[in-house]
PDB file of C-alpha atoms in Angstrom:
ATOM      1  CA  UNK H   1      74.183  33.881  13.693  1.00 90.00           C
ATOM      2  CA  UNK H   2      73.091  35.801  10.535  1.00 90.00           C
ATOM      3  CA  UNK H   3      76.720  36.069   9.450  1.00 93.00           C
ATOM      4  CA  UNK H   4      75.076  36.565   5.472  1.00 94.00           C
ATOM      5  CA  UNK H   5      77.921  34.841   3.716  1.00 96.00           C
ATOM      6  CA  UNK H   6      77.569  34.228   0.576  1.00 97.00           C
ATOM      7  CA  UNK H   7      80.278  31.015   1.143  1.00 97.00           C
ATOM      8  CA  UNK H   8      81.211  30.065   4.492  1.00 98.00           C
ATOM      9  CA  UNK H   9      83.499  27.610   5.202  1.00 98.00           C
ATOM     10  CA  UNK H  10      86.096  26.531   7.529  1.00 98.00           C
ATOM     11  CA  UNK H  11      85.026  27.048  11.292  1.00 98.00           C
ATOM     12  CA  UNK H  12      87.700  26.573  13.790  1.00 98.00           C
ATOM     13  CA  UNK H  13      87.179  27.212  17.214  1.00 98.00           C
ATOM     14  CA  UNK H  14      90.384  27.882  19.025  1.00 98.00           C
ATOM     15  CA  UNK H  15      90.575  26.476  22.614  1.00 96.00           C
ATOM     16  CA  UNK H  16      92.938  28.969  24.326  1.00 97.00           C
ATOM     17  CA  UNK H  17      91.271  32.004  22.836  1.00 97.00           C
ATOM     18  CA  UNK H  18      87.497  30.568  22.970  1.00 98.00           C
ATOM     19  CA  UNK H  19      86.009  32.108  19.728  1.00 98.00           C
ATOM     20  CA  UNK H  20      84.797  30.906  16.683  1.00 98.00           C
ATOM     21  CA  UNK H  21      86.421  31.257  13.557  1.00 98.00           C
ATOM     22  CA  UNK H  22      85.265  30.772   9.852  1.00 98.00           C
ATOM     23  CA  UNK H  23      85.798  32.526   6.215  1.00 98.00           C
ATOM     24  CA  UNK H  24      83.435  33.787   3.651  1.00 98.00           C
ATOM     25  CA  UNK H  25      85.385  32.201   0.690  1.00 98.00           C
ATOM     26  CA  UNK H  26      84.338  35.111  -1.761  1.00 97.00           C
ATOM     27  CA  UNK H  27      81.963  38.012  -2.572  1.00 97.00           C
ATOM     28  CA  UNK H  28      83.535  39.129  -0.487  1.00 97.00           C
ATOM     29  CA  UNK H  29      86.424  37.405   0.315  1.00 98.00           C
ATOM     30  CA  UNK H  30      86.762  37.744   4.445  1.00 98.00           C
ATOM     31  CA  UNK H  31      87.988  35.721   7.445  1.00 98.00           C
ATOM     32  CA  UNK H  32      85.471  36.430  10.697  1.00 98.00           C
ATOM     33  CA  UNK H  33      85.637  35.906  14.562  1.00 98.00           C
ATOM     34  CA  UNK H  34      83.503  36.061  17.117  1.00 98.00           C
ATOM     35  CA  UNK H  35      83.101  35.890  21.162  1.00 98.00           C
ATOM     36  CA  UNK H  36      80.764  33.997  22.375  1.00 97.00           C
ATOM     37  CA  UNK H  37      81.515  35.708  25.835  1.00 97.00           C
ATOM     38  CA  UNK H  38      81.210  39.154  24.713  1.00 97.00           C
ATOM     39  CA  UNK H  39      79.275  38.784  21.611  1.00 96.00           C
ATOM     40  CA  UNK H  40      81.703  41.009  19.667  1.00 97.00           C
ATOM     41  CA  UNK H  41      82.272  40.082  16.051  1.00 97.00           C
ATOM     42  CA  UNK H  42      85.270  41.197  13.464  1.00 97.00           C
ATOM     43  CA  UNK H  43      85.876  40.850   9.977  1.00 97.00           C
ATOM     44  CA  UNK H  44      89.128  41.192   7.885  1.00 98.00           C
ATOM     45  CA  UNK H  45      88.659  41.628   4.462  1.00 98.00           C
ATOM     46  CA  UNK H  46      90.968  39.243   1.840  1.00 98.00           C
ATOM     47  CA  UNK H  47      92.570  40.727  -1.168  1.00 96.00           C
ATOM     48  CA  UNK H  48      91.712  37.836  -3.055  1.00 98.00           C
ATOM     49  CA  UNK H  49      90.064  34.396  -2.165  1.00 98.00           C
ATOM     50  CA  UNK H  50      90.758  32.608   0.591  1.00 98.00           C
ATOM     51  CA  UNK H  51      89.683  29.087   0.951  1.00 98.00           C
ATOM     52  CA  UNK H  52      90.534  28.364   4.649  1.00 98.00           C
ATOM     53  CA  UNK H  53      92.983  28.581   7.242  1.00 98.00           C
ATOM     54  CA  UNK H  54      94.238  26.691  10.758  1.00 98.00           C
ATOM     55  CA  UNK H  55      95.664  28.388  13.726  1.00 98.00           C
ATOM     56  CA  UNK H  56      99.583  28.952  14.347  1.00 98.00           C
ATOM     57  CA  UNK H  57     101.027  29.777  17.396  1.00 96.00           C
ATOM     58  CA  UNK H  58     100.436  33.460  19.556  1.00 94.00           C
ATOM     59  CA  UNK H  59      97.130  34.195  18.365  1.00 95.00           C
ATOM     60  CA  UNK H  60      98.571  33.836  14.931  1.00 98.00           C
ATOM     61  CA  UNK H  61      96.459  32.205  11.602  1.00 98.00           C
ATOM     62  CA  UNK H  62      98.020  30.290   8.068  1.00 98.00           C
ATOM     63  CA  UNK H  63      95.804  31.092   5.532  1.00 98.00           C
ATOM     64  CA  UNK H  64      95.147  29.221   2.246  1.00 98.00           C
ATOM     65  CA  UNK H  65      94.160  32.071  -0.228  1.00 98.00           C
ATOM     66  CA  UNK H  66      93.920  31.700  -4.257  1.00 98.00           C
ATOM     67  CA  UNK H  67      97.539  32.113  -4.938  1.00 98.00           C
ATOM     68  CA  UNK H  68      99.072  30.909  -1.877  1.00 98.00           C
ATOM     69  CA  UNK H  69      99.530  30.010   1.860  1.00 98.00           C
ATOM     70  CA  UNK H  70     100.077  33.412   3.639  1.00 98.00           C
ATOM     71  CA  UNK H  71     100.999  33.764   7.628  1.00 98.00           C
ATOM     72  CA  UNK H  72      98.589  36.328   8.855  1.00 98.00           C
ATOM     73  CA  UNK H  73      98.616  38.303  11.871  1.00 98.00           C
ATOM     74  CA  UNK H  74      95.346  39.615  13.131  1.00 97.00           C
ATOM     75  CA  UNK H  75      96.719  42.014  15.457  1.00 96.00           C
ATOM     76  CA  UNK H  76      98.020  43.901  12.984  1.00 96.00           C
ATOM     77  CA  UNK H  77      96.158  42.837   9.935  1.00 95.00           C
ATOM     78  CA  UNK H  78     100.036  41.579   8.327  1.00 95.00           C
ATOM     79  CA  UNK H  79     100.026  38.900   5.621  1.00 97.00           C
ATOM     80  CA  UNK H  80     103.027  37.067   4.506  1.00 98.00           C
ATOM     81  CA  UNK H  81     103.441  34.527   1.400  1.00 98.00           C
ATOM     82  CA  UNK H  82     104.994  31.568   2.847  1.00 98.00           C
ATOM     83  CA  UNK H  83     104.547  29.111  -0.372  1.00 98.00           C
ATOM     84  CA  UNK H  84     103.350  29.796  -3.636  1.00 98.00           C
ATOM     85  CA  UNK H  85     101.041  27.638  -5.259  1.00 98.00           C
ATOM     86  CA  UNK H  86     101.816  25.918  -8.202  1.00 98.00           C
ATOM     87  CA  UNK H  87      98.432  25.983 -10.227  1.00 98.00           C
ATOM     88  CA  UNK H  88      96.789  28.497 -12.743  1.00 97.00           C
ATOM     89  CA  UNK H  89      94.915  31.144 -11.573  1.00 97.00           C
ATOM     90  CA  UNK H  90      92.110  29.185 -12.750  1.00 98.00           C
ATOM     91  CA  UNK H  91      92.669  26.388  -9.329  1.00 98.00           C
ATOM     92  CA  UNK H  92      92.646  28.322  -6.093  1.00 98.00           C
ATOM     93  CA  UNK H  93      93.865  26.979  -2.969  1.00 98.00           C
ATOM     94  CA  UNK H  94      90.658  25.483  -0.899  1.00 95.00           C
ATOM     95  CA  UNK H  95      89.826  23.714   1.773  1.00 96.00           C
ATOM     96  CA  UNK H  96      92.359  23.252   4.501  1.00 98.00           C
ATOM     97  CA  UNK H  97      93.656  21.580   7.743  1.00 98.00           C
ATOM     98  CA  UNK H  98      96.463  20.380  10.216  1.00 98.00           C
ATOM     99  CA  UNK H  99      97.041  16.804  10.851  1.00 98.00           C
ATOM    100  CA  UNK H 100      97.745  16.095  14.638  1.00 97.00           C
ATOM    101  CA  UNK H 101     101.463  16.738  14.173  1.00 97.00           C
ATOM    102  CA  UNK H 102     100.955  20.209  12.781  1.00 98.00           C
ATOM    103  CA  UNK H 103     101.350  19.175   8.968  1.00 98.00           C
ATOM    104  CA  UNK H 104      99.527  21.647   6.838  1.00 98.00           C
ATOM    105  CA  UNK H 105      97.328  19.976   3.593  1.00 98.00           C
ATOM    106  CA  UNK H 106      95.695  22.305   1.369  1.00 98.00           C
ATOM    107  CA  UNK H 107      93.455  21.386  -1.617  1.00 98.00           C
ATOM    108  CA  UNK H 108      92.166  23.120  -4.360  1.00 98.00           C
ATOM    109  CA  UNK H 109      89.153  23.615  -6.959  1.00 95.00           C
ATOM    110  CA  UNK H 110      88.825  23.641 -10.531  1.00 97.00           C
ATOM    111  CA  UNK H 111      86.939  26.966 -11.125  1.00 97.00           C
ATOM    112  CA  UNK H 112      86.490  25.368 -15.381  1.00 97.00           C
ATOM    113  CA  UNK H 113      84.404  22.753 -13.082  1.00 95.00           C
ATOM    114  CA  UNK H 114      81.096  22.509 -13.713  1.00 92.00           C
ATOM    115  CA  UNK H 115      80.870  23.934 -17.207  1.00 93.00           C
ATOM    116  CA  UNK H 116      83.703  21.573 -18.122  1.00 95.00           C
ATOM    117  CA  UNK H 117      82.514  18.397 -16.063  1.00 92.00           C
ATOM    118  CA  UNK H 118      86.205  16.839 -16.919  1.00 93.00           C
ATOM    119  CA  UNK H 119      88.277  19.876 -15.581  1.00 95.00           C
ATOM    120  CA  UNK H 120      89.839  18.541 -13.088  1.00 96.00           C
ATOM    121  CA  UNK H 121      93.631  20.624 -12.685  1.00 97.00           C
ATOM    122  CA  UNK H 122      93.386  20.483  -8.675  1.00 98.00           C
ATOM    123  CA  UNK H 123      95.430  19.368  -6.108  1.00 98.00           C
ATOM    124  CA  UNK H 124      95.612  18.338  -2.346  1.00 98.00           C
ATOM    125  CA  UNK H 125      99.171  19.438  -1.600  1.00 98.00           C
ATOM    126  CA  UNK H 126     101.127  18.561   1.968  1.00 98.00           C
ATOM    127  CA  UNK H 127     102.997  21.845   3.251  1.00 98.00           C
ATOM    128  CA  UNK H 128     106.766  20.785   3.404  1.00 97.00           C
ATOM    129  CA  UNK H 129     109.029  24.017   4.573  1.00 95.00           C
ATOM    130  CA  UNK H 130     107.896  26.804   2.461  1.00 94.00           C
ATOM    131  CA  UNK H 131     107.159  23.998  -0.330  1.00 97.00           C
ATOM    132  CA  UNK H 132     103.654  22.553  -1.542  1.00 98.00           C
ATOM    133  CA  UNK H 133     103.584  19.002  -2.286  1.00 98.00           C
ATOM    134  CA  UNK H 134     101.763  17.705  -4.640  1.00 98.00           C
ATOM    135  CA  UNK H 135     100.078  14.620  -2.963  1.00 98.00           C
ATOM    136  CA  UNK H 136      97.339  13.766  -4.556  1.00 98.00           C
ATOM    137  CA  UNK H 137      96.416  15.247  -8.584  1.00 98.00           C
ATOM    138  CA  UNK H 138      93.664  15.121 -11.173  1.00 98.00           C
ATOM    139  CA  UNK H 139      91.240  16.870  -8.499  1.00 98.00           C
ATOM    140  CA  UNK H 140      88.031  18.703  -9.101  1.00 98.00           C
ATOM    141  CA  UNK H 141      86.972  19.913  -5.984  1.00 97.00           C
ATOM    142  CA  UNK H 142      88.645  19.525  -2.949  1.00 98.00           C
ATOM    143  CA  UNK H 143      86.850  18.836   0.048  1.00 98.00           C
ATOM    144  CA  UNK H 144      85.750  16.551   3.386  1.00 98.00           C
ATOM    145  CA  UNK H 145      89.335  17.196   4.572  1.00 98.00           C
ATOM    146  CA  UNK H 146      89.860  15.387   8.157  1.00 98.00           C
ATOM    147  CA  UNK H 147      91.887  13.428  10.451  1.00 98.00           C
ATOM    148  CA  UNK H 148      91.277  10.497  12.967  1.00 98.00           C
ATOM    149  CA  UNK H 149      92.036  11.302  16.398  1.00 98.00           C
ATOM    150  CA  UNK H 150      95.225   9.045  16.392  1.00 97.00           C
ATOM    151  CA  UNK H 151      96.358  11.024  13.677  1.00 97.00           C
ATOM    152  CA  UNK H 152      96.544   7.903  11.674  1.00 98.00           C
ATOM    153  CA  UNK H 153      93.882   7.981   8.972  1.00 98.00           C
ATOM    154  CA  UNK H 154      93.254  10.688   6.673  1.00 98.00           C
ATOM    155  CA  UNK H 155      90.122  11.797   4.804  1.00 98.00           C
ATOM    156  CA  UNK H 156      89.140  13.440   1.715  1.00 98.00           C
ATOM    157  CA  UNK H 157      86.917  13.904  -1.304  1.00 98.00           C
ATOM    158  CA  UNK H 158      86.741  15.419  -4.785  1.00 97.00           C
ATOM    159  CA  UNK H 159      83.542  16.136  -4.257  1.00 95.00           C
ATOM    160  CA  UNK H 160      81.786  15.539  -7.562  1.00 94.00           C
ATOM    161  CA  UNK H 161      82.441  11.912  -7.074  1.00 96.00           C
ATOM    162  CA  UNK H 162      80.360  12.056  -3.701  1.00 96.00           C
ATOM    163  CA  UNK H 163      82.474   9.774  -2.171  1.00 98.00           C
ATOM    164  CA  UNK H 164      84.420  10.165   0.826  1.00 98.00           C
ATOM    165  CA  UNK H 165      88.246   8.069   0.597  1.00 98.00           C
ATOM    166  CA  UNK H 166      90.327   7.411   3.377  1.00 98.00           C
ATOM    167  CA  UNK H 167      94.024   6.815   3.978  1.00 98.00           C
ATOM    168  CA  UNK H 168      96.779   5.406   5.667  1.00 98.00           C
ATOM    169  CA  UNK H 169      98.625   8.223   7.316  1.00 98.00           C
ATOM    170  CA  UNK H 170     102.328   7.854   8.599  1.00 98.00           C
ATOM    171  CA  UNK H 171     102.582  10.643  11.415  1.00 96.00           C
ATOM    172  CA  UNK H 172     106.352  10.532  11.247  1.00 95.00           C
ATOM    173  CA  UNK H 173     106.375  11.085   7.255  1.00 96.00           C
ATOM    174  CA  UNK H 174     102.925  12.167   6.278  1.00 97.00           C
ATOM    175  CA  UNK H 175     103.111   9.841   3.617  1.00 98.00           C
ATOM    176  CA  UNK H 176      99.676   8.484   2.701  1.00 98.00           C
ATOM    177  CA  UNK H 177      98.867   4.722   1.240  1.00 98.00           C
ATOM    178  CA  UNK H 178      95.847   2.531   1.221  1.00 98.00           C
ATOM    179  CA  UNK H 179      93.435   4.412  -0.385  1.00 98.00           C
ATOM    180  CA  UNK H 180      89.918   3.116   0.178  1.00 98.00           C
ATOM    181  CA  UNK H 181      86.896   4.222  -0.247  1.00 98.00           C
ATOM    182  CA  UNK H 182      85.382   4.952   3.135  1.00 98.00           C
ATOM    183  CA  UNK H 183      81.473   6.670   2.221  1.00 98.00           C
ATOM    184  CA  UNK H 184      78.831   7.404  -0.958  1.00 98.00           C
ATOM    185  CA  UNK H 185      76.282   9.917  -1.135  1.00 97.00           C
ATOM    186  CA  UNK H 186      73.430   8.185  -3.411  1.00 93.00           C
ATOM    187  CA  UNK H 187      71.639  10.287  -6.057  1.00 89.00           C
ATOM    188  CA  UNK H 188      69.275  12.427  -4.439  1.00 88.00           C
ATOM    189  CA  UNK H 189      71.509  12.691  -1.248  1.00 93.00           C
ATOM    190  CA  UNK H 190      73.143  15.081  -1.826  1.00 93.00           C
ATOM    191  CA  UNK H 191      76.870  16.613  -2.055  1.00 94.00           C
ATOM    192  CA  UNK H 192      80.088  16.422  -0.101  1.00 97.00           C
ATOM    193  CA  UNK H 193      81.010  18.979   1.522  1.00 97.00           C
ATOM    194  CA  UNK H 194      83.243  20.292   4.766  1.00 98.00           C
ATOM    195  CA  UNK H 195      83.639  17.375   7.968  1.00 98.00           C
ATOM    196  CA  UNK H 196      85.289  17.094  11.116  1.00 98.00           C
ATOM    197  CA  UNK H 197      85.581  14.167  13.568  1.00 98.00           C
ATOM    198  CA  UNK H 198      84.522  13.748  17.218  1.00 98.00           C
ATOM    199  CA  UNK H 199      86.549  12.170  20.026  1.00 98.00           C
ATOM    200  CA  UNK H 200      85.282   8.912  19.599  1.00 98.00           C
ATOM    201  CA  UNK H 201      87.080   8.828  15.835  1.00 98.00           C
ATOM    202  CA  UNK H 202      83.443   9.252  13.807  1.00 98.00           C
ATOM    203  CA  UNK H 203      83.053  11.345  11.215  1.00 98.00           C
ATOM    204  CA  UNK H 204      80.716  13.888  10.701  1.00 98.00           C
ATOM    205  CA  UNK H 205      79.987  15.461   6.942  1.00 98.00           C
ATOM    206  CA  UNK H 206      78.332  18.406   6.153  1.00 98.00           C
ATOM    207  CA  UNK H 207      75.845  17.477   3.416  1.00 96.00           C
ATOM    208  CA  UNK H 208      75.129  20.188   1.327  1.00 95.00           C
ATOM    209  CA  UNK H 209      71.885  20.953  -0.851  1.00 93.00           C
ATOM    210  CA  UNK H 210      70.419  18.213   1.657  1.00 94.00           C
ATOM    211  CA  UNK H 211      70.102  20.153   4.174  1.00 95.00           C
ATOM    212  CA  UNK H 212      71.886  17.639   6.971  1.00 96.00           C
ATOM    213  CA  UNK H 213      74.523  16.412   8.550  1.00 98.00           C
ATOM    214  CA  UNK H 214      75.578  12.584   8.438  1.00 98.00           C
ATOM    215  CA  UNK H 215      77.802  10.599  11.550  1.00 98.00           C
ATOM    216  CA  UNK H 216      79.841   7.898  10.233  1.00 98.00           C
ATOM    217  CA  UNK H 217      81.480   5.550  12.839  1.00 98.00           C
ATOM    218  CA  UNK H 218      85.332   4.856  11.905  1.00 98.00           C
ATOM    219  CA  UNK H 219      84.236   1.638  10.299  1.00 97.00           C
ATOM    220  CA  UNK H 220      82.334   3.583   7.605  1.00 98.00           C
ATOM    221  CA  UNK H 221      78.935   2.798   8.647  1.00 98.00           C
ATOM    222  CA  UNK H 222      76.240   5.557   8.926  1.00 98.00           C
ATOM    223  CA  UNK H 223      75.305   5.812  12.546  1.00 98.00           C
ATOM    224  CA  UNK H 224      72.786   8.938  12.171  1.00 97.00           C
ATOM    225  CA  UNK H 225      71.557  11.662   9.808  1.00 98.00           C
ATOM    226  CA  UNK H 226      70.680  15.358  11.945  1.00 97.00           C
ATOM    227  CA  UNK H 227      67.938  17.063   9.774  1.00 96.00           C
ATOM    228  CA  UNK H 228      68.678  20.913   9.434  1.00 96.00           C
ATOM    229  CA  UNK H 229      66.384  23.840   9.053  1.00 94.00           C
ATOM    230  CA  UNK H 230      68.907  25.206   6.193  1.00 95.00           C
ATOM    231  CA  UNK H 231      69.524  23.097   2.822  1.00 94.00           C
ATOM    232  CA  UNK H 232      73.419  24.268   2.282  1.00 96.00           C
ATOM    233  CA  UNK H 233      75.775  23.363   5.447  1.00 97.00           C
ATOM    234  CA  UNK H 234      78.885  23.552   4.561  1.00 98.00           C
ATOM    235  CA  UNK H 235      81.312  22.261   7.524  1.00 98.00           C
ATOM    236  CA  UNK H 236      80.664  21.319  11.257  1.00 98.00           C
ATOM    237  CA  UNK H 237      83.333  21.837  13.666  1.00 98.00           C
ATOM    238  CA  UNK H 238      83.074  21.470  17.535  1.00 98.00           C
ATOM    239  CA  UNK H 239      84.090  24.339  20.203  1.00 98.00           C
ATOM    240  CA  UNK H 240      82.616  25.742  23.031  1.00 98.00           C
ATOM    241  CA  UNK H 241      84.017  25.671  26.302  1.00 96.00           C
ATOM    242  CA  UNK H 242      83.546  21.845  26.987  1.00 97.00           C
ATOM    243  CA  UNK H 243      83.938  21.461  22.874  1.00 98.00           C
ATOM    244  CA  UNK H 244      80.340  20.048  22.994  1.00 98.00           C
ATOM    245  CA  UNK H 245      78.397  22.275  20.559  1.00 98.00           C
ATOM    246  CA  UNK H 246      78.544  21.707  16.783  1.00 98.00           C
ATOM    247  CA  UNK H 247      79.067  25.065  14.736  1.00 98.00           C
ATOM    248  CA  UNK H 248      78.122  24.469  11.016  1.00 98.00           C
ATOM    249  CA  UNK H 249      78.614  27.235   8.410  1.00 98.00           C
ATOM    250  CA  UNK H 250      76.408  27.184   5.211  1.00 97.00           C
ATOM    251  CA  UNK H 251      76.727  28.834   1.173  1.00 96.00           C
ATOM    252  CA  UNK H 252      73.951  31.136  -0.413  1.00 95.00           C
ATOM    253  CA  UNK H 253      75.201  29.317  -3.453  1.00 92.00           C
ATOM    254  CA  UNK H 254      72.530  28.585  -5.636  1.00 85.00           C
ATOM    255  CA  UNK H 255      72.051  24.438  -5.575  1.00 82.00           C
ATOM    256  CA  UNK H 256      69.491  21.624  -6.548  1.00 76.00           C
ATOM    257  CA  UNK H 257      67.432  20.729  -3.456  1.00 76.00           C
ATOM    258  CA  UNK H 258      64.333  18.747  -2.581  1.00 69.00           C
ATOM    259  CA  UNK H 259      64.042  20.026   0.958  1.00 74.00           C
ATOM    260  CA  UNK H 260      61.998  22.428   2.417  1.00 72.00           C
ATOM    261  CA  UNK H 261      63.977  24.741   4.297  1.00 75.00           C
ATOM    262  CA  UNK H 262      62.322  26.979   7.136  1.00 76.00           C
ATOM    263  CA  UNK H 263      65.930  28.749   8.198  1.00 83.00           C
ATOM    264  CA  UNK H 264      68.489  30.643   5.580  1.00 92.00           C
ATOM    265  CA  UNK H 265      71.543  29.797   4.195  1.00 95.00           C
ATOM    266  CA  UNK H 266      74.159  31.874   4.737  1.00 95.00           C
ATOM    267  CA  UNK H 267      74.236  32.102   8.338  1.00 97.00           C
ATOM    268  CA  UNK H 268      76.122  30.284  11.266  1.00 98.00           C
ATOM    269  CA  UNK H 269      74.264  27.673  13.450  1.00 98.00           C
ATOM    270  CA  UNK H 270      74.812  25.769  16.024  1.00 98.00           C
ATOM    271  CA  UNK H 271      73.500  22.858  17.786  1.00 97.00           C
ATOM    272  CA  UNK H 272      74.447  20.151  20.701  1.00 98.00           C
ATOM    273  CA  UNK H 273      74.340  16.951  19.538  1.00 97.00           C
ATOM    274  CA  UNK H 274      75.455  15.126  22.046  1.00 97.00           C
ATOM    275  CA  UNK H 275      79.014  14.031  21.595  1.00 98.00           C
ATOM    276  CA  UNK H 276      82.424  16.309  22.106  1.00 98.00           C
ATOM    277  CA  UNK H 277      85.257  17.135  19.738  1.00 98.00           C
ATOM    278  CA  UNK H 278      88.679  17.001  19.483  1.00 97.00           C
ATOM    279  CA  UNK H 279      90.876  20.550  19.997  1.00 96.00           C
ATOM    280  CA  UNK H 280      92.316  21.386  16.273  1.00 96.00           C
ATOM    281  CA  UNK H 281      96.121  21.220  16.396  1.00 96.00           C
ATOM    282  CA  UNK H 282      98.354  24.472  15.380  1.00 97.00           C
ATOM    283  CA  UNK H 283     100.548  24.646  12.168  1.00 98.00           C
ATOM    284  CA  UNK H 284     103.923  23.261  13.205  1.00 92.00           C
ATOM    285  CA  UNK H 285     106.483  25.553  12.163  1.00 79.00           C
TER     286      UNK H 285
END
């Protein structure tokens, strides 16, 4: 789909509706749907950046903007600050997700970062009432955001570290301990981007300015890289009727590569590769 985003991020397919979801982070900053079964495709434009978002109940989204998580109504195009965030303008709110009990963590970015390779002022925050918790500090670029299928493990990535770290999740708390290291990019492999898991608990990362995605089983190991035609995916997520085809959005961004790349950035793709996902959970609350 030649969706021309400068940005995309964040596709969620909703299972009850049975469209695809995503966000063009910025320039401009807009959150876009479309039917597979009709082909019909809206935008909403964003009054500032928005970094992501997970559905809520009745049709209803939670957005992560710059400044903020906001309820947002689609119907009616109504946007509602539930929690402020607590960082400088300088550290929007960023990448984004649900755990399987409906808890909603947020990171952040370090917009100093990368003329200032130490700025590192972000957060990954747990949403607690109408409260962000700070959960994790000292973070450059938030990203890789995911969740085992037990609802157990949690992973996540500042991704100018290229590593990938996983957690111990409680899913009666949402406390987090053990922190591990769980995958590294090497140099030349590229960056850390957006991932998602499948039903059999691996882990799938979007590997931007290599043009690929990588499948890591739960033990960390590397079970396959998928070549892509474009050099800057951004995050896979499943959907689809039978939640069998991968949907991968990608960044015009300007990035180091060493691939040669016969399809643009920018766009939506998808592909089936062979294994199913896992329904995303709604925002409790």
């Amino acid at each position: 789909m030649d969706a021309d985003n400068h940005l995309g991020e964040t596709p969620v397919w909703c299972d009850i509706a049975q469209v695809l979801w995503w966000v063009n982070c910025e320039h401009p900053a807009e959150l876009h749907r479309w039917d597979p079964a009709t082909d019909e495709r809206r935008h909403w434009a964003m009054s500032q950046r928005i970094g992501g978002f997970v559905l809520a109940a009745e049709g209803r989204l939670l957005l992560a903007l710059a400044d903020g998580v906001y309820d947002f109504d689609p119907a009616n195009g109504a946007l509602i600050l539930r929690a402020r965030s607590p960082l400088p303008g300088h550290v929007p709110l960023h990448e984004c997700r649900c755990d399987r009990q409906g808890r909603f963590w947020v990171g952040s970015f370090d917009q100093h970062f990368p003329a200032d390779r130490n700025a590192r002022g972000g957060c990954w925050f747990r949403l607690d009432g109408d409260l962000l918790t700070p959960v994790i500090e000292g973070i450059s670029v938030a990203n890789a955001l995911a969740f085992s299928p037990d609802g157990r493990t949690i992973y996540l990535s500042d991704s100018p570290t290229r590593r990938v770290d996983a957690y111990d999740l409680d899913p009666a708390t949402g406390a987090i301990s053990g922190a591990r290291p769980f995958l590294s990019l090497g140099q030349g492999e590229g960056f850390v981007d957006g991932a998602t898991v499948d039903a059999q608990g691996a882990y799938w990362l979007a590997n931007v300015s290599a043009g690929a995605l990588r499948r890591y089983l739960p033990d960390g190991t590397l079970d396959r890289i998928i070549p892509l035609p474009f050099s800057n995916p951004t995050k896979p997520c499943f959907g689809g009727a039978d939640l069998g085809t991968l949907f991968v959005t990608s960044t015009k961004m300007a990035m180091p590569t060493n691939i040669s790349a016969s399809a643009e950035n920018g766009g939506v793709y998808a592909l089936v590769p062979g294994e199913i996902g896992i329904s995303e959970p709604r925002v409790h609350g």
